[in-house]
Amino acid sequence: MIRSTLIILLLALSLSGLSQQVPVKIDAGNQALNAVLIQLRDQYGFQFSYSESEVSKYKVNLKGSFTTKDAAVDALLKNLPLQWKKRGDVFIIIPVKKQDKPIETAALTSISGRIVEAGTYEPLPFSHILINNQQLVSDVMGGFHYLASADSSFRVRISHLGYQLYDTLLLASANQQFILSPSSKTLNEITVQNNPIEKATLIGDQGGKMKINYTISRFLPGQGDNSVFNLLRLMPGIQAAGEQSTDLLIWGSYEGQSQITFDEFTVFGLKNFNDNISVVNPFMVKNIEIYKGGYEARYGNRVGGLVNISGKNGNMLKPSFHFNINPTTLNGMAEIPLFKKSSLILAYRQTYYNLYNTDDFNIYAPTRPVSGKNMVTNSKRPIQFDLDVYPDDYRFRDLNLKYTIQGRRGDQFTLSAYRGGDHFELAADASFQREIRSKNFGSRKIPIELTILNTETNQQNGLSLFYGKNWNNKLVTQFIVTHSGFSKQTSDLIQSESTDSQLTSKLERSNLLNSAIDNNLRIENSLPGKNGVQTDFGGGFYQNVASIQHNNSFMDATSLDSVINFSHHRAFLYFQQGRPIGDKLKVKAGARVNYLTNTKQLMIEPRIQATFPVSDNLKLNAAWGIYRQFMYKMTSVDRENNYTSLWVTANNRFQVLSAMHWVGGMNYFKNNLSINLEAYYKTTGNLTQRVLESRWVKGEIVNNYELYRGDAKTWGIDTYVKKEYRGHSIWTSYSLSQALERFAPAGIKATTYTAAPHDQRHEFKIAALLNFGNFYLSGNYVYGSGMEILRKVFADETNKVSYHRFDAAFTWRFGKEKLQGETGLSVLNVFDTQNLKYANIKNIRISQELGTVRVYTDAVPFTPILFLKMSF
């Protein structure tokens, strides 16, 4: 008995000794509180969560020894307007709440902050935030604010494509800085969990919306100067076949019906022959969002889709420089910190030799000979001759400038400016013979000389002023002023001569100048409510100006000159509110109201969106809305049925475009497998075409442009599947769609729908990105069943209609922290498949006897590209 008692006593004493904590000693003489907390963390293993900006305000004088960690923290915060709460072993330090007069309603607590990139402290706009299972999206400054009707802790999860997921537990606090990093890193305010990097896209969260991780684009096939559009063309619902170079065709929309913006100003586009260079410098890009349809009331002025590109703000900590050298251009960017909280970015690109002249070393020279195909005429069918041509000259240069000031409490001011231009020349001479058969003369061959000259010069400029103001961590206001200008000048000469005096020669000249200006002033406000309610409202004023100057001269000595000037002004207001209904359903409803000062019209555009998570892995969404467009591209059709798109604005002759969108979708996500299905139906009214017609009037030929009115309807289904596994990504998409239109002369109602020129039934895409340490292998393949405009031009040659292209790339990353680089080989159109650019097809009717010449240029041929990128 005594022996047992002694053993128990000895064990109790041993356990008591083991349980004694090491005394916490503090010796702080007028030290900053945050410095003392770091010392406690390093010396005694304390775990803290606090706002660095908040605790650094206070200094402490304390000397003593404490038996527990709790007692030490109590002593540190004594007489300071701070308090602590404990979650597990973590001390969460927050300001003491001011005691207001008691009210009957439930108290509100909040959390707010700003999401930035580790290292550069660049704001991360439109990040996705999940707070207590309520979803938010940060604003363009990376800021957010959330209110709750209960005094509780907040489970916060923040994700941004290309960055680690941010997952923590916080108490109510304001002005926190949430730092996202692409690698696991312990920060002062939180430990970022080692979760996988989201690599490719974010899709299915909202009907018709996609967010692209732009950082992966540099590893995909292509070259640095067009990596933005190389990535966009691989997304579902964005047409890749035909390789349109100046516009995006999204969900069956026409040219000019979808809008690209960079730092809020409109990007009209340049010639960009063969997709070598895009108007957006890839060094400047930070974030890309795509709205294919059914978007909210905050966005307007388009009946098609939207692509919003946000530019970098610049490194405010240290200077950095970036260079890209490839066979097309030299591209450089400098980020220079100025003062304490501002940065200046300068970026410049320029082609440094003639891209297409075969006399120079040139990877873009023809890989197959210039060819022609002669077709013999008969009584039922005209003669056709194909001429495959290549340009002689293409020159490009552009400049970006951006200055950013980061203010207090998340305020931000930016000035972004752009100036770019290109020049394109094509000259082709062809000698061939026509074989003509007739009853009287039998068969004979007629020699023909054909000359084609074409030049085009484009200029694009843009300017935006942005100021974001955070009012008391609740209301956020954005003041935006933008200017965007575009001009396109073309000159065409077509001449054909025959030695047969009985046949008619041809000589036509055409000169065109089309310009467009978009100016606007906007104020946008975002006001968070409690428990996930979000209210957005704002308004502004738009000014749109356009001009068309067109001169045509014909062989019969007739000419047609037209000068049309357009001007349109309007004010607008919008209001929308998103709120959860029940535990799962979330609805966002609103409207956009436009007042046209020219015509004194009021136009209302209601919108509604809904999202319903069926389970943790399955989500349904839907959207409906009415959309209007006031500046758009009108189709001009000449006598040979060639299409040209010209910028105009709504006025008494040209009506405001009006569309209705219906969108529905489903998204499934589990174990890094994402499956997305979207269906849409759109109607678009008040379309206008300008058709050149020739008539005999009193024995003379009279050429005149006639207006045709019409409407269109499109439907389609997009499927998208993406799988990510151990740093590798593969995704595929398939689009089934139809675009129909009907036109009739003004005053006559159109009756029958026919396929629109850009109609294409099937498009399939697949892409893979494999990562092996510092090495990346990638490839993508695109198939298109063929656009209607190609089917009409090449009705008897189906092999020219469909589109096939496979690209591949190898990239090696090298260097250390101060000097980093990438080099590799990218091959476009690996199998040298002959594809056609739909925008570069021209029919030339020489005469009734000699028939028609079809002039066209190939899309990207087999193109190997060596590249080198450096950053330091």
PDB file of N, CA and C in Angstrom, residues 718-759:
ATOM      1  N   ASP A 718     -21.995  25.220 -75.747  1.00  0.00           N
ATOM      2  CA  ASP A 718     -20.557  25.082 -75.487  1.00  0.00           C
ATOM      3  C   ASP A 718     -20.332  24.015 -74.428  1.00  0.00           C
ATOM      4  N   THR A 719     -19.403  23.106 -74.690  1.00  0.00           N
ATOM      5  CA  THR A 719     -18.961  22.163 -73.662  1.00  0.00           C
ATOM      6  C   THR A 719     -17.486  22.400 -73.402  1.00  0.00           C
ATOM      7  N   TYR A 720     -17.091  22.283 -72.154  1.00  0.00           N
ATOM      8  CA  TYR A 720     -15.712  22.559 -71.757  1.00  0.00           C
ATOM      9  C   TYR A 720     -15.330  21.593 -70.651  1.00  0.00           C
ATOM     10  N   VAL A 721     -14.219  20.894 -70.840  1.00  0.00           N
ATOM     11  CA  VAL A 721     -13.727  19.931 -69.846  1.00  0.00           C
ATOM     12  C   VAL A 721     -12.259  20.237 -69.581  1.00  0.00           C
ATOM     13  N   LYS A 722     -11.912  20.375 -68.308  1.00  0.00           N
ATOM     14  CA  LYS A 722     -10.528  20.664 -67.930  1.00  0.00           C
ATOM     15  C   LYS A 722     -10.112  19.749 -66.778  1.00  0.00           C
ATOM     16  N   LYS A 723      -8.895  19.209 -66.877  1.00  0.00           N
ATOM     17  CA  LYS A 723      -8.347  18.383 -65.817  1.00  0.00           C
ATOM     18  C   LYS A 723      -6.944  18.868 -65.488  1.00  0.00           C
ATOM     19  N   GLU A 724      -6.687  19.033 -64.190  1.00  0.00           N
ATOM     20  CA  GLU A 724      -5.364  19.424 -63.725  1.00  0.00           C
ATOM     21  C   GLU A 724      -4.823  18.328 -62.811  1.00  0.00           C
ATOM     22  N   TYR A 725      -3.570  17.951 -63.039  1.00  0.00           N
ATOM     23  CA  TYR A 725      -2.995  16.841 -62.276  1.00  0.00           C
ATOM     24  C   TYR A 725      -1.497  17.066 -62.122  1.00  0.00           C
ATOM     25  N   ARG A 726      -1.071  17.262 -60.867  1.00  0.00           N
ATOM     26  CA  ARG A 726       0.346  17.379 -60.522  1.00  0.00           C
ATOM     27  C   ARG A 726       1.084  18.399 -61.401  1.00  0.00           C
ATOM     28  N   GLY A 727       0.496  19.555 -61.548  1.00  0.00           N
ATOM     29  CA  GLY A 727       1.129  20.623 -62.303  1.00  0.00           C
ATOM     30  C   GLY A 727       0.875  20.587 -63.788  1.00  0.00           C
ATOM     31  N   HIS A 728       0.152  19.578 -64.279  1.00  0.00           N
ATOM     32  CA  HIS A 728      -0.178  19.480 -65.694  1.00  0.00           C
ATOM     33  C   HIS A 728      -1.636  19.886 -65.901  1.00  0.00           C
ATOM     34  N   SER A 729      -1.937  20.429 -67.079  1.00  0.00           N
ATOM     35  CA  SER A 729      -3.306  20.829 -67.410  1.00  0.00           C
ATOM     36  C   SER A 729      -3.647  20.369 -68.819  1.00  0.00           C
ATOM     37  N   ILE A 730      -4.865  19.911 -68.982  1.00  0.00           N
ATOM     38  CA  ILE A 730      -5.385  19.602 -70.304  1.00  0.00           C
ATOM     39  C   ILE A 730      -6.842  20.036 -70.338  1.00  0.00           C
ATOM     40  N   TRP A 731      -7.239  20.688 -71.434  1.00  0.00           N
ATOM     41  CA  TRP A 731      -8.634  21.091 -71.557  1.00  0.00           C
ATOM     42  C   TRP A 731      -9.083  20.946 -73.003  1.00  0.00           C
ATOM     43  N   THR A 732     -10.363  20.740 -73.153  1.00  0.00           N
ATOM     44  CA  THR A 732     -10.946  20.579 -74.477  1.00  0.00           C
ATOM     45  C   THR A 732     -12.320  21.226 -74.492  1.00  0.00           C
ATOM     46  N   SER A 733     -12.740  21.689 -75.662  1.00  0.00           N
ATOM     47  CA  SER A 733     -14.059  22.300 -75.783  1.00  0.00           C
ATOM     48  C   SER A 733     -14.652  21.959 -77.141  1.00  0.00           C
ATOM     49  N   TYR A 734     -15.966  21.957 -77.192  1.00  0.00           N
ATOM     50  CA  TYR A 734     -16.689  21.734 -78.442  1.00  0.00           C
ATOM     51  C   TYR A 734     -17.864  22.705 -78.478  1.00  0.00           C
ATOM     52  N   SER A 735     -18.020  23.382 -79.618  1.00  0.00           N
ATOM     53  CA  SER A 735     -19.108  24.349 -79.791  1.00  0.00           C
ATOM     54  C   SER A 735     -19.970  23.933 -80.973  1.00  0.00           C
ATOM     55  N   LEU A 736     -21.259  23.831 -80.717  1.00  0.00           N
ATOM     56  CA  LEU A 736     -22.256  23.596 -81.750  1.00  0.00           C
ATOM     57  C   LEU A 736     -23.102  24.857 -81.839  1.00  0.00           C
ATOM     58  N   SER A 737     -23.167  25.474 -83.025  1.00  0.00           N
ATOM     59  CA  SER A 737     -23.832  26.781 -83.107  1.00  0.00           C
ATOM     60  C   SER A 737     -24.401  27.008 -84.490  1.00  0.00           C
ATOM     61  N   GLN A 738     -25.284  28.007 -84.577  1.00  0.00           N
ATOM     62  CA  GLN A 738     -25.855  28.443 -85.843  1.00  0.00           C
ATOM     63  C   GLN A 738     -26.160  29.928 -85.752  1.00  0.00           C
ATOM     64  N   ALA A 739     -25.778  30.673 -86.806  1.00  0.00           N
ATOM     65  CA  ALA A 739     -26.057  32.106 -86.881  1.00  0.00           C
ATOM     66  C   ALA A 739     -26.839  32.378 -88.158  1.00  0.00           C
ATOM     67  N   LEU A 740     -28.031  32.921 -88.010  1.00  0.00           N
ATOM     68  CA  LEU A 740     -28.916  33.181 -89.143  1.00  0.00           C
ATOM     69  C   LEU A 740     -29.215  34.676 -89.250  1.00  0.00           C
ATOM     70  N   GLU A 741     -29.466  35.141 -90.462  1.00  0.00           N
ATOM     71  CA  GLU A 741     -29.779  36.552 -90.677  1.00  0.00           C
ATOM     72  C   GLU A 741     -30.807  36.685 -91.800  1.00  0.00           C
ATOM     73  N   ARG A 742     -31.452  37.840 -91.850  1.00  0.00           N
ATOM     74  CA  ARG A 742     -32.338  38.162 -92.962  1.00  0.00           C
ATOM     75  C   ARG A 742     -32.308  39.673 -93.184  1.00  0.00           C
ATOM     76  N   PHE A 743     -32.219  40.054 -94.454  1.00  0.00           N
ATOM     77  CA  PHE A 743     -32.142  41.463 -94.835  1.00  0.00           C
ATOM     78  C   PHE A 743     -33.087  41.733 -95.998  1.00  0.00           C
ATOM     79  N   ALA A 744     -33.554  42.957 -96.077  1.00  0.00           N
ATOM     80  CA  ALA A 744     -34.379  43.417 -97.197  1.00  0.00           C
ATOM     81  C   ALA A 744     -34.166  44.913 -97.344  1.00  0.00           C
ATOM     82  N   PRO A 745     -34.411  45.451 -98.542  1.00  0.00           N
ATOM     83  CA  PRO A 745     -34.270  46.904 -98.709  1.00  0.00           C
ATOM     84  C   PRO A 745     -35.107  47.669 -97.679  1.00  0.00           C
ATOM     85  N   ALA A 746     -34.606  48.834 -97.277  1.00  0.00           N
ATOM     86  CA  ALA A 746     -35.309  49.641 -96.282  1.00  0.00           C
ATOM     87  C   ALA A 746     -36.742  49.898 -96.717  1.00  0.00           C
ATOM     88  N   GLY A 747     -37.670  49.685 -95.801  1.00  0.00           N
ATOM     89  CA  GLY A 747     -39.079  49.854 -96.097  1.00  0.00           C
ATOM     90  C   GLY A 747     -39.784  48.577 -96.460  1.00  0.00           C
ATOM     91  N   ILE A 748     -39.007  47.486 -96.695  1.00  0.00           N
ATOM     92  CA  ILE A 748     -39.585  46.179 -97.018  1.00  0.00           C
ATOM     93  C   ILE A 748     -39.235  45.211 -95.899  1.00  0.00           C
ATOM     94  N   LYS A 749     -40.191  44.450 -95.428  1.00  0.00           N
ATOM     95  CA  LYS A 749     -39.952  43.535 -94.332  1.00  0.00           C
ATOM     96  C   LYS A 749     -39.251  42.288 -94.832  1.00  0.00           C
ATOM     97  N   ALA A 750     -38.127  41.939 -94.184  1.00  0.00           N
ATOM     98  CA  ALA A 750     -37.398  40.720 -94.534  1.00  0.00           C
ATOM     99  C   ALA A 750     -38.180  39.504 -94.051  1.00  0.00           C
ATOM    100  N   THR A 751     -38.138  38.424 -94.806  1.00  0.00           N
ATOM    101  CA  THR A 751     -38.966  37.251 -94.487  1.00  0.00           C
ATOM    102  C   THR A 751     -38.161  35.995 -94.193  1.00  0.00           C
ATOM    103  N   THR A 752     -37.185  35.666 -95.009  1.00  0.00           N
ATOM    104  CA  THR A 752     -36.514  34.369 -94.922  1.00  0.00           C
ATOM    105  C   THR A 752     -35.128  34.503 -94.300  1.00  0.00           C
ATOM    106  N   TYR A 753     -34.844  33.638 -93.322  1.00  0.00           N
ATOM    107  CA  TYR A 753     -33.519  33.603 -92.705  1.00  0.00           C
ATOM    108  C   TYR A 753     -32.577  32.753 -93.547  1.00  0.00           C
ATOM    109  N   THR A 754     -31.350  33.231 -93.691  1.00  0.00           N
ATOM    110  CA  THR A 754     -30.284  32.468 -94.333  1.00  0.00           C
ATOM    111  C   THR A 754     -29.057  32.505 -93.414  1.00  0.00           C
ATOM    112  N   ALA A 755     -28.075  31.656 -93.707  1.00  0.00           N
ATOM    113  CA  ALA A 755     -26.874  31.594 -92.874  1.00  0.00           C
ATOM    114  C   ALA A 755     -26.101  32.902 -92.960  1.00  0.00           C
ATOM    115  N   ALA A 756     -25.652  33.405 -91.804  1.00  0.00           N
ATOM    116  CA  ALA A 756     -24.833  34.609 -91.755  1.00  0.00           C
ATOM    117  C   ALA A 756     -23.434  34.300 -92.284  1.00  0.00           C
ATOM    118  N   PRO A 757     -22.686  35.303 -92.771  1.00  0.00           N
ATOM    119  CA  PRO A 757     -21.349  35.039 -93.333  1.00  0.00           C
ATOM    120  C   PRO A 757     -20.419  34.316 -92.365  1.00  0.00           C
ATOM    121  N   HIS A 758     -20.522  34.591 -91.052  1.00  0.00           N
ATOM    122  CA  HIS A 758     -19.620  33.979 -90.072  1.00  0.00           C
ATOM    123  C   HIS A 758     -20.206  32.707 -89.459  1.00  0.00           C
ATOM    124  N   ASP A 759     -21.333  32.226 -89.956  1.00  0.00           N
ATOM    125  CA  ASP A 759     -21.957  31.022 -89.415  1.00  0.00           C
ATOM    126  C   ASP A 759     -21.030  29.818 -89.582  1.00  0.00           C
TER     127      ASP A 759
END
